[in-house]
């Protein structure tokens, strides 16, 4: 007995594989500079931990409603109304085991075999694989540095067919760090509105991690018609350094939430009850912790960007969000996997090959790590690249 057909076609996560190898090298005493992390290196802020501890100590240790604690669903709806101008109510929200599971549950609960899902590349590694598990078809639209790795309205229009069910939009983006401007969002929205059966899945998990004057416009806020056709997926992991808590959510029309709830009630049940109380505190208490983490990311981003630009043969579009640099390494090695394997084995620097994101000839380096590691690792990367170009 082997794996099911639907699993055979799925590629295991390359980002988790590289991070695991870097961790095991570290455990063996090797001094690895890891730029592979997809998570903030900070601890969860104290007031969020305290709220979960209090919930744990006051009996919130039982099963709860599959769709989430009513107070958290309400707090999420309030946040989306207040910050994103999206008129959701608690009934439009489902709390899930991370943003990853909100997308997985959405696809499993709503896609039929043969449905198409348009995904711009570079993409977050899990989108196409989740779509495949749901027996639907990922339609990948490549983008390049020339458009700052953003899909254009024409590209989107050409990718849509009568079978298209979803267009997946991720801004700020993992892996590129690019943020679509409000005008770019509105232009994509117009294309979606030309096609009645298409809905937008807007993954906004990096929403709060933005630099300079980059604005975040949630596509559902463009018009009431588009609001009805949008599903927002987000979570607490990135903005509040809560990756291990496994709390995310989807916001969508009620019939979609009901379908996801049916699936969740037979698969994961509710998200850890007392953890949800930490999430309520994250949303409802002052947001200074987010600003403090952002200030650190900003400083690290500037250093890493400066260092990468000083390496001949590499190029990098300045990102406006998230905590990654997306670097073109094609002049050094056309194979990003070979580049990253050699970099880890010989220079002890962990980076993620762009091929994992559907963009060969690139790598993703994360600056969610301390400045000392950034300085050392970037010096090693420079020596590594220079040796290969000479
Ligand atoms: N979406 C994007 C673009 C991500 O990068 C991630 C995590 O890396 C997620 C969703 C899921 O995050 P989580 O499941 O930790 O909430």
Short mmCIF file of C-alpha atoms and ligand atoms in Angstrom, two decimals:
data_model
loop_
_atom_site.label_atom_id
_atom_site.label_comp_id
_atom_site.label_asym_id
_atom_site.label_seq_id
_atom_site.Cartn_x
_atom_site.Cartn_y
_atom_site.Cartn_z
CA UNK A 1 0.00 0.00 0.00
CA UNK A 2 1.51 3.33 -1.07
CA UNK A 3 0.37 6.92 -0.90
CA UNK A 4 -2.86 7.98 -2.57
CA UNK A 5 -2.69 9.29 -6.15
CA UNK A 6 -3.59 12.77 -4.92
CA UNK A 7 -0.51 12.81 -2.69
CA UNK A 8 1.88 11.26 -5.24
CA UNK A 9 1.71 14.39 -7.38
CA UNK A 10 2.50 16.71 -4.48
CA UNK A 11 6.05 17.98 -3.93
CA UNK A 12 7.20 18.04 -0.28
CA UNK A 13 7.92 21.56 1.00
CA UNK A 14 11.48 22.53 -0.05
CA UNK A 15 11.56 25.43 2.40
CA UNK A 16 10.95 23.10 5.34
CA UNK A 17 13.57 20.65 3.97
CA UNK A 18 16.35 23.29 3.75
CA UNK A 19 15.50 24.72 7.17
CA UNK A 20 15.60 21.20 8.63
CA UNK A 21 19.02 20.52 7.07
CA UNK A 22 20.38 23.83 8.40
CA UNK A 23 19.03 23.01 11.87
CA UNK A 24 20.60 19.56 11.88
CA UNK A 25 23.97 21.02 10.77
CA UNK A 26 23.70 23.50 13.65
CA UNK A 27 22.91 20.64 16.04
CA UNK A 28 26.12 18.97 14.82
CA UNK A 29 28.03 22.05 15.95
CA UNK A 30 28.42 23.70 12.52
CA UNK A 31 28.12 27.48 12.58
CA UNK A 32 25.35 27.95 10.01
CA UNK A 33 23.99 31.39 9.09
CA UNK A 34 20.38 30.68 8.33
CA UNK A 35 18.51 32.95 5.94
CA UNK A 36 15.88 30.30 5.32
CA UNK A 37 13.45 31.21 8.09
CA UNK A 38 9.89 32.02 7.18
CA UNK A 39 9.15 33.29 10.66
CA UNK A 40 9.98 36.23 12.92
CA UNK A 41 12.83 35.43 15.32
CA UNK A 42 11.10 37.36 18.14
CA UNK A 43 9.19 35.82 21.03
CA UNK A 44 5.44 36.33 21.09
CA UNK A 45 4.79 39.63 22.95
CA UNK A 46 4.25 39.22 26.70
CA UNK A 47 0.66 40.53 26.86
CA UNK A 48 -0.45 37.96 24.26
CA UNK A 49 1.20 35.13 26.18
CA UNK A 50 -0.37 36.39 29.40
CA UNK A 51 -3.86 36.36 27.88
CA UNK A 52 -3.44 32.73 26.78
CA UNK A 53 -2.01 31.78 30.18
CA UNK A 54 -4.96 33.36 31.91
CA UNK A 55 -7.37 31.48 29.64
CA UNK A 56 -5.52 28.26 30.42
CA UNK A 57 -5.80 28.92 34.13
CA UNK A 58 -9.49 29.84 34.01
CA UNK A 59 -10.86 26.72 32.38
CA UNK A 60 -10.62 27.43 28.67
CA UNK A 61 -9.31 23.95 28.12
CA UNK A 62 -12.31 22.29 26.48
CA UNK A 63 -13.58 21.77 22.96
CA UNK A 64 -15.02 24.92 21.46
CA UNK A 65 -17.06 25.71 18.35
CA UNK A 66 -15.34 24.38 15.19
CA UNK A 67 -15.43 27.82 13.54
CA UNK A 68 -13.67 29.43 16.49
CA UNK A 69 -14.40 31.23 19.77
CA UNK A 70 -17.24 33.70 19.14
CA UNK A 71 -15.22 36.53 20.73
CA UNK A 72 -12.29 35.89 18.40
CA UNK A 73 -14.49 35.70 15.30
CA UNK A 74 -15.99 39.03 16.35
CA UNK A 75 -12.57 40.57 17.05
CA UNK A 76 -11.37 39.49 13.57
CA UNK A 77 -14.49 40.92 11.92
CA UNK A 78 -13.93 44.18 13.83
CA UNK A 79 -10.31 44.32 12.68
CA UNK A 80 -11.27 43.77 9.05
CA UNK A 81 -13.91 46.50 9.26
CA UNK A 82 -11.69 48.96 11.13
CA UNK A 83 -8.40 48.48 9.29
CA UNK A 84 -9.40 47.16 5.87
CA UNK A 85 -12.80 48.68 5.22
CA UNK A 86 -14.34 45.23 4.71
CA UNK A 87 -17.88 44.92 6.13
CA UNK A 88 -17.55 41.42 7.57
CA UNK A 89 -19.53 40.07 10.52
CA UNK A 90 -18.56 37.26 12.88
CA UNK A 91 -20.55 34.80 10.74
CA UNK A 92 -18.18 35.53 7.84
CA UNK A 93 -15.13 34.37 9.81
CA UNK A 94 -13.63 30.95 10.47
CA UNK A 95 -10.63 30.50 12.77
CA UNK A 96 -8.21 27.89 11.44
CA UNK A 97 -4.95 26.16 12.33
CA UNK A 98 -2.81 28.87 10.79
CA UNK A 99 -3.18 30.76 7.53
CA UNK A 100 -1.91 27.63 5.83
CA UNK A 101 -4.89 25.63 6.96
CA UNK A 102 -7.38 28.34 6.06
CA UNK A 103 -6.21 28.09 2.45
CA UNK A 104 -6.10 24.30 2.52
CA UNK A 105 -9.59 24.07 4.02
CA UNK A 106 -10.89 26.62 1.52
CA UNK A 107 -9.55 24.68 -1.46
CA UNK A 108 -10.68 21.31 -0.11
CA UNK A 109 -14.14 22.60 0.75
CA UNK A 110 -14.85 24.51 -2.44
CA UNK A 111 -12.83 23.24 -5.43
CA UNK A 112 -14.04 20.49 -7.74
CA UNK A 113 -11.77 18.29 -9.87
CA UNK A 114 -10.67 20.22 -12.95
CA UNK A 115 -11.35 23.68 -11.52
CA UNK A 116 -8.51 26.08 -12.31
CA UNK A 117 -6.72 28.33 -9.85
CA UNK A 118 -4.57 31.13 -11.24
CA UNK A 119 -1.37 31.60 -9.25
CA UNK A 120 1.25 34.22 -10.17
CA UNK A 121 4.86 33.03 -9.80
CA UNK A 122 6.99 33.51 -7.77
CA UNK A 123 4.41 32.05 -5.39
CA UNK A 124 4.32 30.81 -1.82
CA UNK A 125 5.35 27.14 -2.08
CA UNK A 126 2.13 25.67 -0.75
CA UNK A 127 -0.44 27.24 -3.12
CA UNK A 128 0.01 24.93 -6.13
CA UNK A 129 0.47 21.84 -3.98
CA UNK A 130 -2.71 22.52 -1.99
CA UNK A 131 -4.64 23.05 -5.20
CA UNK A 132 -3.35 19.71 -6.48
CA UNK A 133 -4.39 17.91 -3.29
CA UNK A 134 -7.87 19.31 -3.90
CA UNK A 135 -7.69 17.68 -7.38
CA UNK A 136 -7.91 21.05 -9.07
CA UNK A 137 -5.44 22.57 -11.52
CA UNK A 138 -2.90 25.26 -10.64
CA UNK A 139 -2.41 27.67 -13.56
CA UNK A 140 0.94 29.33 -13.02
CA UNK A 141 1.57 32.79 -14.49
CA UNK A 142 5.28 33.66 -14.42
CA UNK A 143 6.32 37.22 -13.63
CA UNK A 144 9.77 38.81 -13.71
CA UNK A 145 11.78 41.55 -12.08
CA UNK A 146 10.72 43.84 -14.95
CA UNK A 147 7.22 44.12 -13.40
CA UNK A 148 8.59 43.85 -9.85
CA UNK A 149 7.36 40.24 -9.85
CA UNK A 150 3.74 41.36 -10.07
CA UNK A 151 1.12 39.97 -12.42
CA UNK A 152 -0.22 42.54 -14.89
CA UNK A 153 -3.93 42.93 -15.72
CA UNK A 154 -3.24 41.60 -19.24
CA UNK A 155 -1.49 38.53 -17.91
CA UNK A 156 -4.39 37.89 -15.56
CA UNK A 157 -6.96 38.36 -18.34
CA UNK A 158 -5.13 35.86 -20.54
CA UNK A 159 -4.92 33.27 -17.77
CA UNK A 160 -8.66 33.26 -17.00
CA UNK A 161 -10.80 30.58 -18.66
CA UNK A 162 -14.37 29.36 -18.11
CA UNK A 163 -12.87 26.82 -15.70
CA UNK A 164 -11.15 29.42 -13.49
CA UNK A 165 -12.50 29.37 -9.98
CA UNK A 166 -9.92 31.41 -8.06
CA UNK A 167 -7.19 33.97 -8.57
CA UNK A 168 -4.70 33.87 -5.71
CA UNK A 169 -3.29 37.26 -4.78
CA UNK A 170 -0.57 37.57 -2.14
CA UNK A 171 0.43 41.10 -1.17
CA UNK A 172 2.84 41.70 0.51
CA UNK A 173 4.34 38.68 -1.16
CA UNK A 174 6.28 35.72 0.07
CA UNK A 175 8.83 35.18 -1.49
CA UNK A 176 9.43 38.51 -3.26
CA UNK A 177 8.39 41.06 -0.62
CA UNK A 178 6.56 43.06 -3.29
CA UNK A 179 3.43 45.02 -2.41
CA UNK A 180 0.80 45.81 -5.05
CA UNK A 181 -0.07 49.51 -5.08
CA UNK A 182 -3.74 50.49 -4.66
CA UNK A 183 -3.87 51.34 -8.39
CA UNK A 184 -2.46 47.96 -9.32
CA UNK A 185 -5.03 46.26 -7.07
CA UNK A 186 -7.85 48.25 -8.66
CA UNK A 187 -6.64 47.32 -12.17
CA UNK A 188 -6.63 43.60 -11.27
CA UNK A 189 -10.06 44.01 -9.68
CA UNK A 190 -11.44 45.32 -12.95
CA UNK A 191 -10.31 42.18 -14.75
CA UNK A 192 -11.91 39.96 -12.10
CA UNK A 193 -15.19 41.85 -12.44
CA UNK A 194 -15.21 41.05 -16.17
CA UNK A 195 -15.54 37.34 -15.28
CA UNK A 196 -18.58 36.42 -13.17
CA UNK A 197 -17.45 33.02 -11.98
CA UNK A 198 -13.99 34.02 -10.74
CA UNK A 199 -13.28 34.77 -7.09
CA UNK A 200 -10.17 36.23 -5.48
CA UNK A 201 -8.30 34.50 -2.69
CA UNK A 202 -6.39 37.34 -1.04
CA UNK A 203 -3.62 36.08 1.23
CA UNK A 204 -2.85 39.08 3.45
CA UNK A 205 -0.75 37.41 6.11
CA UNK A 206 2.14 39.91 5.67
CA UNK A 207 -0.20 42.90 5.64
CA UNK A 208 1.37 44.59 8.67
CA UNK A 209 4.97 44.12 7.54
CA UNK A 210 5.44 47.01 5.12
CA UNK A 211 8.14 49.68 4.68
CA UNK A 212 8.31 53.25 3.46
CA UNK A 213 5.04 54.49 2.07
CA UNK A 214 3.80 51.14 0.75
CA UNK A 215 0.03 51.00 1.23
CA UNK A 216 -2.10 47.90 1.70
CA UNK A 217 -5.42 47.87 -0.12
CA UNK A 218 -7.45 44.75 0.51
CA UNK A 219 -8.94 43.91 -2.89
CA UNK A 220 -12.40 43.27 -1.44
CA UNK A 221 -12.55 46.92 -0.41
CA UNK A 222 -12.43 48.07 -4.04
CA UNK A 223 -16.18 47.68 -4.55
CA UNK A 224 -19.22 45.91 -3.00
CA UNK A 225 -19.33 43.60 -6.05
CA UNK A 226 -15.76 42.52 -5.50
CA UNK A 227 -16.27 42.18 -1.75
CA UNK A 228 -18.84 39.46 -2.47
CA UNK A 229 -16.27 37.65 -4.61
CA UNK A 230 -13.31 37.83 -2.23
CA UNK A 231 -11.98 35.44 0.37
CA UNK A 232 -9.38 36.91 2.74
CA UNK A 233 -6.88 34.54 4.30
CA UNK A 234 -4.65 35.75 7.09
CA UNK A 235 -3.30 34.92 10.51
CA UNK A 236 -1.32 35.93 13.54
CA UNK A 237 1.99 34.21 12.78
CA UNK A 238 3.93 36.95 11.02
CA UNK A 239 2.62 40.21 12.51
CA UNK A 240 2.58 39.03 16.13
CA UNK A 241 5.41 36.46 16.08
CA UNK A 242 2.93 33.66 16.78
CA UNK A 243 4.04 31.01 14.26
CA UNK A 244 3.90 28.14 16.74
CA UNK A 245 0.44 29.04 17.98
CA UNK A 246 -1.17 27.91 14.74
CA UNK A 247 -3.93 30.47 14.46
CA UNK A 248 -5.16 31.88 11.20
CA UNK A 249 -8.49 32.72 9.66
CA UNK A 250 -10.54 33.11 6.54
CA UNK A 251 -13.15 35.78 5.90
CA UNK A 252 -15.66 35.06 3.16
CA UNK A 253 -19.32 34.92 2.16
CA UNK A 254 -21.26 32.81 4.67
CA UNK A 255 -21.82 29.80 2.37
CA UNK A 256 -18.05 29.41 1.93
CA UNK A 257 -17.49 29.66 5.68
CA UNK A 258 -20.18 27.02 6.21
CA UNK A 259 -18.48 24.64 3.76
CA UNK A 260 -15.12 25.16 5.48
CA UNK A 261 -16.77 24.67 8.87
CA UNK A 262 -18.22 21.33 7.75
CA UNK A 263 -14.74 20.17 6.73
CA UNK A 264 -13.12 21.54 9.88
CA UNK A 265 -15.73 19.92 12.14
CA UNK A 266 -14.73 16.51 10.73
CA UNK A 267 -10.99 17.10 10.55
CA UNK A 268 -9.30 19.45 13.01
CA UNK A 269 -12.28 20.57 15.17
CA UNK A 270 -11.51 23.88 16.87
CA UNK A 271 -8.15 25.60 17.07
CA UNK A 272 -6.53 25.20 20.54
CA UNK A 273 -9.06 26.96 22.79
CA UNK A 274 -6.80 28.89 25.16
CA UNK A 275 -4.52 29.97 22.31
CA UNK A 276 -7.47 31.77 20.74
CA UNK A 277 -7.63 34.05 23.77
CA UNK A 278 -4.06 35.12 23.05
CA UNK A 279 -5.17 36.01 19.53
CA UNK A 280 -7.99 38.18 20.89
CA UNK A 281 -5.43 40.10 22.96
CA UNK A 282 -3.21 40.46 19.88
CA UNK A 283 -6.01 42.19 17.99
CA UNK A 284 -7.58 44.20 20.76
CA UNK A 285 -4.66 45.48 22.80
CA UNK A 286 -2.24 48.25 21.71
CA UNK A 287 -0.22 47.53 18.59
CA UNK A 288 3.17 48.85 19.80
CA UNK A 289 4.67 45.35 19.59
CA UNK A 290 4.00 45.28 15.84
CA UNK A 291 5.70 48.65 15.37
CA UNK A 292 8.71 47.54 17.43
CA UNK A 293 9.23 44.38 15.39
CA UNK A 294 8.76 46.32 12.18
CA UNK A 295 11.46 48.80 13.18
CA UNK A 296 13.90 45.91 13.65
CA UNK A 297 12.97 44.36 10.31
CA UNK A 298 13.48 47.72 8.65
CA UNK A 299 17.00 48.07 10.00
CA UNK A 300 17.94 44.53 8.96
CA UNK A 301 16.41 44.94 5.53
CA UNK A 302 18.56 48.01 4.87
CA UNK A 303 21.75 46.18 5.87
CA UNK A 304 21.00 43.03 3.89
CA UNK A 305 19.97 44.99 0.82
CA UNK A 306 23.15 47.04 0.91
CA UNK A 307 25.29 43.91 1.29
CA UNK A 308 23.56 42.01 -1.51
CA UNK A 309 23.90 44.95 -3.87
CA UNK A 310 27.63 45.02 -3.18
CA UNK A 311 28.01 41.48 -4.53
CA UNK A 312 28.88 41.47 -8.23
CA UNK A 313 26.71 39.15 -10.30
CA UNK A 314 23.68 39.35 -8.00
CA UNK A 315 20.71 41.66 -8.34
CA UNK A 316 17.70 42.35 -6.18
CA UNK A 317 14.56 44.46 -6.55
CA UNK A 318 13.99 46.47 -3.37
CA UNK A 319 11.05 44.90 -1.51
CA UNK A 320 8.29 46.93 0.17
CA UNK A 321 7.09 44.28 2.57
CA UNK A 322 7.49 40.91 4.35
CA UNK A 323 11.00 39.95 5.55
CA UNK A 324 12.64 38.52 2.47
CA UNK A 325 15.00 39.61 -0.30
CA UNK A 326 14.47 37.90 -3.61
CA UNK A 327 17.81 37.72 -5.34
CA UNK A 328 18.65 36.93 -8.97
CA UNK A 329 21.58 34.49 -8.96
CA UNK A 330 21.28 33.38 -12.59
CA UNK A 331 24.65 34.85 -13.59
CA UNK A 332 26.34 32.66 -11.00
CA UNK A 333 24.45 29.41 -11.43
CA UNK A 334 21.30 28.77 -13.49
CA UNK A 335 20.20 26.10 -11.00
CA UNK A 336 18.96 27.63 -7.76
CA UNK A 337 18.87 24.23 -6.06
CA UNK A 338 22.51 23.52 -6.91
CA UNK A 339 23.45 27.06 -5.81
CA UNK A 340 21.71 26.68 -2.43
CA UNK A 341 23.04 23.18 -1.78
CA UNK A 342 26.61 24.27 -2.47
CA UNK A 343 26.14 27.46 -0.46
CA UNK A 344 24.94 25.47 2.55
CA UNK A 345 27.53 22.71 2.25
CA UNK A 346 30.58 24.88 1.64
CA UNK A 347 29.79 28.36 3.04
CA UNK A 348 27.30 27.26 5.71
CA UNK A 349 24.67 29.75 4.63
CA UNK A 350 21.07 28.56 4.27
CA UNK A 351 18.92 30.15 1.55
CA UNK A 352 15.85 28.89 -0.28
CA UNK A 353 16.12 28.05 -4.00
CA UNK A 354 13.76 30.08 -6.17
CA UNK A 355 12.71 26.96 -8.06
CA UNK A 356 10.61 26.11 -4.98
CA UNK A 357 8.62 29.29 -5.69
CA UNK A 358 8.35 28.65 -9.41
CA UNK A 359 11.19 31.08 -10.26
CA UNK A 360 14.42 29.38 -11.36
CA UNK A 361 17.62 31.45 -11.22
CA UNK A 362 16.70 33.16 -7.96
CA UNK A 363 17.00 32.61 -4.23
CA UNK A 364 15.06 33.88 -1.23
CA UNK A 365 17.00 35.12 1.77
CA UNK A 366 15.18 36.04 4.96
CA UNK A 367 16.25 38.84 7.26
CA UNK A 368 14.16 37.55 10.15
CA UNK A 369 17.38 37.02 12.03
CA UNK A 370 19.83 39.11 14.06
CA UNK A 371 22.17 41.69 12.52
CA UNK A 372 25.30 39.70 13.47
CA UNK A 373 24.09 36.69 11.48
CA UNK A 374 23.20 38.97 8.58
CA UNK A 375 26.69 40.53 8.54
CA UNK A 376 28.51 37.20 8.77
CA UNK A 377 26.25 35.35 6.35
CA UNK A 378 26.35 38.09 3.72
CA UNK A 379 30.15 38.22 3.90
CA UNK A 380 30.19 34.45 3.31
CA UNK A 381 27.75 34.79 0.42
CA UNK A 382 30.01 37.43 -1.15
CA UNK A 383 33.10 35.22 -0.92
CA UNK A 384 31.12 32.26 -2.27
CA UNK A 385 29.81 34.19 -5.29
CA UNK A 386 33.13 35.89 -6.04
CA UNK A 387 34.90 32.52 -6.09
CA UNK A 388 32.40 31.21 -8.63
CA UNK A 389 32.58 34.23 -10.90
CA UNK A 390 36.37 34.47 -10.98
N1 LIG B 1 0.69 32.58 3.40
C1 LIG B 1 1.96 32.92 3.18
C2 LIG B 1 2.27 33.77 2.00
C3 LIG B 1 2.97 32.47 4.04
O1 LIG B 1 4.24 32.82 3.81
C4 LIG B 1 2.63 31.65 5.14
C5 LIG B 1 3.67 31.10 6.03
O2 LIG B 1 4.81 31.03 5.71
C6 LIG B 1 1.28 31.35 5.33
C7 LIG B 1 0.33 31.82 4.45
C8 LIG B 1 0.81 30.49 6.48
O3 LIG B 1 1.15 30.93 7.71
P1 LIG B 1 0.66 30.22 9.03
O4 LIG B 1 0.04 28.92 8.65
O5 LIG B 1 1.87 30.03 9.88
O6 LIG B 1 -0.37 31.13 9.66
#
